[in-house]
């Protein structure tokens, strides 16, 4: 997430305006410039704390579902 988060932020901000009559950003670079102008480099990581905290339970659940599915497939395959 540390590497991808700034790109995801820009994507999210642009997607948020997709149906807007008067979008704030004309391009991704325009969005990047605005974020940097408003908050500097730290602006690209606003909200990352919540994203990282949220990642732990989400990925734990993914592993649990994967392992349970794998176990179920193995049991079905053995029959």
XYZ file of N, CA, C and O in Angstrom:
316
model
N 0.801 -1.190 0.000
C 0.000 0.000 0.000
C 0.855 1.271 0.000
O 0.424 2.292 -0.539
N 1.999 1.185 0.603
C 2.861 2.373 0.688
C 3.211 2.888 -0.709
O 3.204 4.092 -0.949
N 3.473 1.993 -1.627
C 3.871 2.367 -2.990
C 2.653 2.781 -3.817
O 2.686 3.758 -4.556
N 1.569 2.058 -3.697
C 0.413 2.224 -4.566
C -0.566 3.291 -4.069
O -1.330 3.845 -4.858
N -0.539 3.610 -2.795
C -1.541 4.488 -2.221
C -1.690 5.836 -2.941
O -2.820 6.267 -3.196
N -0.598 6.532 -3.281
C -0.775 7.813 -3.993
C -1.523 7.650 -5.325
O -2.378 8.481 -5.659
N -1.223 6.595 -6.061
C -1.928 6.364 -7.325
C -3.401 6.066 -7.074
O -4.279 6.536 -7.808
N -3.671 5.288 -6.051
C -5.044 4.948 -5.709
C -5.816 6.195 -5.267
O -6.996 6.352 -5.598
N -5.166 7.077 -4.557
C -5.792 8.327 -4.127
C -6.201 9.166 -5.334
O -7.332 9.652 -5.411
N -5.291 9.338 -6.272
C -5.582 10.112 -7.482
C -6.734 9.466 -8.250
O -7.677 10.146 -8.669
N -6.694 8.155 -8.409
C -7.762 7.427 -9.111
C -9.104 7.653 -8.418
O -10.103 7.945 -9.070
N -9.115 7.566 -7.106
C -10.351 7.729 -6.341
C -10.906 9.140 -6.480
O -12.115 9.321 -6.671
N -10.049 10.139 -6.393
C -10.512 11.522 -6.520
C -11.091 11.797 -7.903
O -12.097 12.495 -8.044
N -10.458 11.244 -8.931
C -10.966 11.438 -10.295
C -12.282 10.677 -10.481
O -13.234 11.192 -11.063
N -12.367 9.454 -9.969
C -13.595 8.672 -10.085
C -14.755 9.335 -9.343
O -15.896 9.250 -9.772
N -14.449 9.983 -8.244
C -15.476 10.636 -7.438
C -16.203 11.725 -8.233
O -17.367 11.996 -8.005
N -15.502 12.312 -9.184
C -16.057 13.417 -9.960
C -16.593 13.004 -11.328
O -16.995 13.863 -12.108
N -16.605 11.740 -11.624
C -16.901 11.275 -12.978
C -18.247 11.782 -13.508
O -18.373 12.087 -14.681
N -19.244 11.895 -12.653
C -20.560 12.350 -13.094
C -20.816 13.830 -12.795
O -21.904 14.330 -13.048
N -19.806 14.506 -12.284
C -19.949 15.911 -11.935
C -20.054 16.781 -13.189
O -19.364 16.548 -14.188
N -20.915 17.782 -13.130
C -21.073 18.703 -14.256
C -19.813 19.545 -14.438
O -19.365 19.777 -15.554
N -19.245 19.997 -13.338
C -18.021 20.801 -13.372
C -16.921 20.108 -12.577
O -16.690 20.426 -11.411
N -16.227 19.144 -13.192
C -15.179 18.434 -12.446
C -14.030 19.356 -12.042
O -13.703 20.296 -12.752
N -13.464 19.069 -10.889
C -12.345 19.858 -10.375
C -11.072 19.599 -11.177
O -10.285 20.507 -11.408
N -10.883 18.369 -11.586
C -9.638 17.974 -12.257
C -9.876 17.685 -13.729
O -10.812 16.988 -14.097
N -8.994 18.207 -14.574
C -9.078 17.951 -16.011
C -8.317 16.693 -16.401
O -8.582 16.085 -17.423
N -7.342 16.309 -15.568
C -6.523 15.125 -15.849
C -5.934 14.610 -14.541
O -6.038 15.261 -13.497
N -5.291 13.457 -14.636
C -4.640 12.884 -13.456
C -3.497 13.793 -12.989
O -3.308 13.997 -11.783
N -2.754 14.352 -13.932
C -1.653 15.250 -13.558
C -2.167 16.509 -12.870
O -1.531 17.031 -11.955
N -3.320 16.990 -13.303
C -3.939 18.139 -12.657
C -4.272 17.808 -11.205
O -4.053 18.612 -10.298
N -4.767 16.611 -10.977
C -5.086 16.144 -9.634
C -3.814 16.034 -8.786
O -3.787 16.480 -7.636
N -2.765 15.467 -9.363
C -1.475 15.323 -8.663
C -0.948 16.698 -8.259
O -0.523 16.901 -7.113
N -0.985 17.644 -9.191
C -0.505 18.993 -8.894
C -1.300 19.632 -7.759
O -0.734 20.286 -6.884
N -2.616 19.454 -7.792
C -3.464 20.049 -6.767
C -3.189 19.451 -5.386
O -3.100 20.179 -4.396
N -3.045 18.136 -5.322
C -2.742 17.477 -4.041
C -1.415 18.005 -3.493
O -1.306 18.355 -2.317
N -0.404 18.077 -4.359
C 0.917 18.547 -3.929
C 0.860 20.017 -3.501
O 1.457 20.410 -2.489
N 0.130 20.824 -4.250
C 0.010 22.254 -3.928
C -0.691 22.461 -2.585
O -0.278 23.313 -1.791
N -1.726 21.675 -2.311
C -2.502 21.840 -1.086
C -1.767 21.308 0.154
O -1.812 21.937 1.209
N -1.109 20.132 0.023
C -0.570 19.463 1.218
C 0.860 18.957 1.086
O 1.347 18.277 1.990
N 1.513 19.193 -0.012
C 2.868 18.683 -0.197
C 2.854 17.172 -0.380
O 1.820 16.572 -0.692
N 3.998 16.545 -0.176
C 4.100 15.088 -0.347
C 3.208 14.325 0.625
O 2.677 13.269 0.282
N 3.026 14.857 1.811
C 2.193 14.157 2.796
C 0.736 14.065 2.345
O -0.004 13.189 2.792
N 0.319 14.937 1.459
C -1.045 14.900 0.939
C -1.361 13.622 0.194
O -2.515 13.192 0.143
N -0.336 12.998 -0.378
C -0.538 11.756 -1.124
C -0.777 10.559 -0.200
O -1.144 9.490 -0.662
N -0.535 10.755 1.082
C -0.708 9.654 2.042
C -1.800 9.953 3.074
O -1.899 9.254 4.070
N -2.630 10.960 2.816
C -3.755 11.234 3.709
C -4.727 10.072 3.672
O -5.156 9.652 2.602
N -5.033 9.524 4.826
C -5.966 8.406 4.907
C -5.316 7.039 4.872
O -5.999 6.024 4.969
N -3.995 6.988 4.769
C -3.329 5.680 4.676
C -3.415 4.905 5.988
O -3.461 3.677 5.979
N -3.472 5.603 7.120
C -3.549 4.914 8.408
C -4.797 4.041 8.484
O -4.727 2.865 8.846
N -5.929 4.604 8.103
C -7.188 3.847 8.123
C -7.112 2.680 7.144
O -7.559 1.569 7.452
N -6.535 2.920 5.988
C -6.412 1.861 4.977
C -5.552 0.712 5.487
O -5.897 -0.457 5.293
N -4.452 1.027 6.150
C -3.570 -0.024 6.668
C -4.224 -0.782 7.816
O -4.094 -2.007 7.909
N -4.934 -0.070 8.687
C -5.629 -0.738 9.789
C -6.723 -1.651 9.239
O -6.905 -2.773 9.694
N -7.436 -1.171 8.238
C -8.502 -1.954 7.613
C -7.955 -3.182 6.883
O -8.618 -4.216 6.776
N -6.729 -3.098 6.397
C -6.135 -4.189 5.615
C -5.960 -5.464 6.440
O -6.138 -6.562 5.912
N -5.639 -5.334 7.716
C -5.405 -6.522 8.539
C -6.626 -7.436 8.631
O -6.530 -8.621 8.305
N -7.793 -6.939 9.045
C -8.941 -7.858 9.105
C -9.398 -8.342 7.731
O -9.818 -9.499 7.584
N -9.314 -7.484 6.729
C -9.748 -7.891 5.389
C -8.881 -9.024 4.860
O -9.387 -10.036 4.367
N -7.566 -8.882 4.965
C -6.673 -9.923 4.447
C -6.724 -11.179 5.314
O -6.567 -12.293 4.801
N -6.936 -11.005 6.593
C -7.106 -12.184 7.462
C -8.331 -12.976 7.039
O -8.298 -14.212 6.970
N -9.402 -12.285 6.762
C -10.620 -12.947 6.300
C -10.399 -13.627 4.955
O -10.866 -14.747 4.733
N -9.659 -12.980 4.069
C -9.335 -13.594 2.769
C -8.585 -14.909 2.955
O -8.895 -15.905 2.293
N -7.594 -14.914 3.833
C -6.832 -16.142 4.078
C -7.716 -17.225 4.686
O -7.616 -18.394 4.321
N -8.595 -16.846 5.618
C -9.494 -17.804 6.234
C -10.404 -18.442 5.188
O -10.539 -19.669 5.133
N -11.013 -17.631 4.349
C -11.902 -18.151 3.307
C -11.119 -19.029 2.336
O -11.585 -20.101 1.938
N -9.920 -18.606 1.954
C -9.090 -19.399 1.047
C -8.776 -20.772 1.643
O -8.929 -21.802 0.985
N -8.331 -20.780 2.887
C -7.971 -22.041 3.545
C -9.185 -22.952 3.703
O -9.089 -24.163 3.498
N -10.317 -22.395 4.069
C -11.529 -23.196 4.231
C -11.998 -23.755 2.887
O -12.424 -24.910 2.798
N -11.902 -22.960 1.845
C -12.279 -23.422 0.502
C -11.339 -24.518 0.036
O -11.778 -25.533 -0.524
N -10.060 -24.343 0.250
C -9.073 -25.350 -0.118
C -9.334 -26.655 0.623
O -9.306 -27.738 0.025
N -9.628 -26.564 1.907
C -9.938 -27.744 2.703
C -11.195 -28.445 2.181
O -11.226 -29.677 2.058
N -12.205 -27.693 1.842
C -13.447 -28.250 1.305
C -13.212 -28.940 -0.035
O -13.698 -30.056 -0.260
N -12.444 -28.315 -0.896
C -12.138 -28.907 -2.207
C -11.370 -30.210 -2.041
O -11.648 -31.192 -2.737
N -10.425 -30.234 -1.120
C -9.662 -31.463 -0.889
C -10.561 -32.591 -0.393
O -10.427 -33.737 -0.818
N -11.487 -32.271 0.527
C -12.418 -33.293 1.030
C -13.330 -33.816 -0.077
O -13.578 -35.004 -0.168
N -13.812 -32.917 -0.902
C -14.699 -33.330 -2.013
C -13.924 -34.178 -3.021
O -14.431 -35.165 -3.525
N -12.708 -33.803 -3.289
C -11.878 -34.496 -4.264
C -11.521 -35.918 -3.786
O -11.370 -36.836 -4.585
N -11.381 -36.112 -2.480
C -11.012 -37.421 -1.928
C -12.166 -38.406 -1.995
O -11.947 -39.605 -1.950
N -13.382 -37.955 -2.095
C -14.544 -38.843 -2.087
C -14.755 -39.528 -3.388
O -14.437 -39.523 -4.396
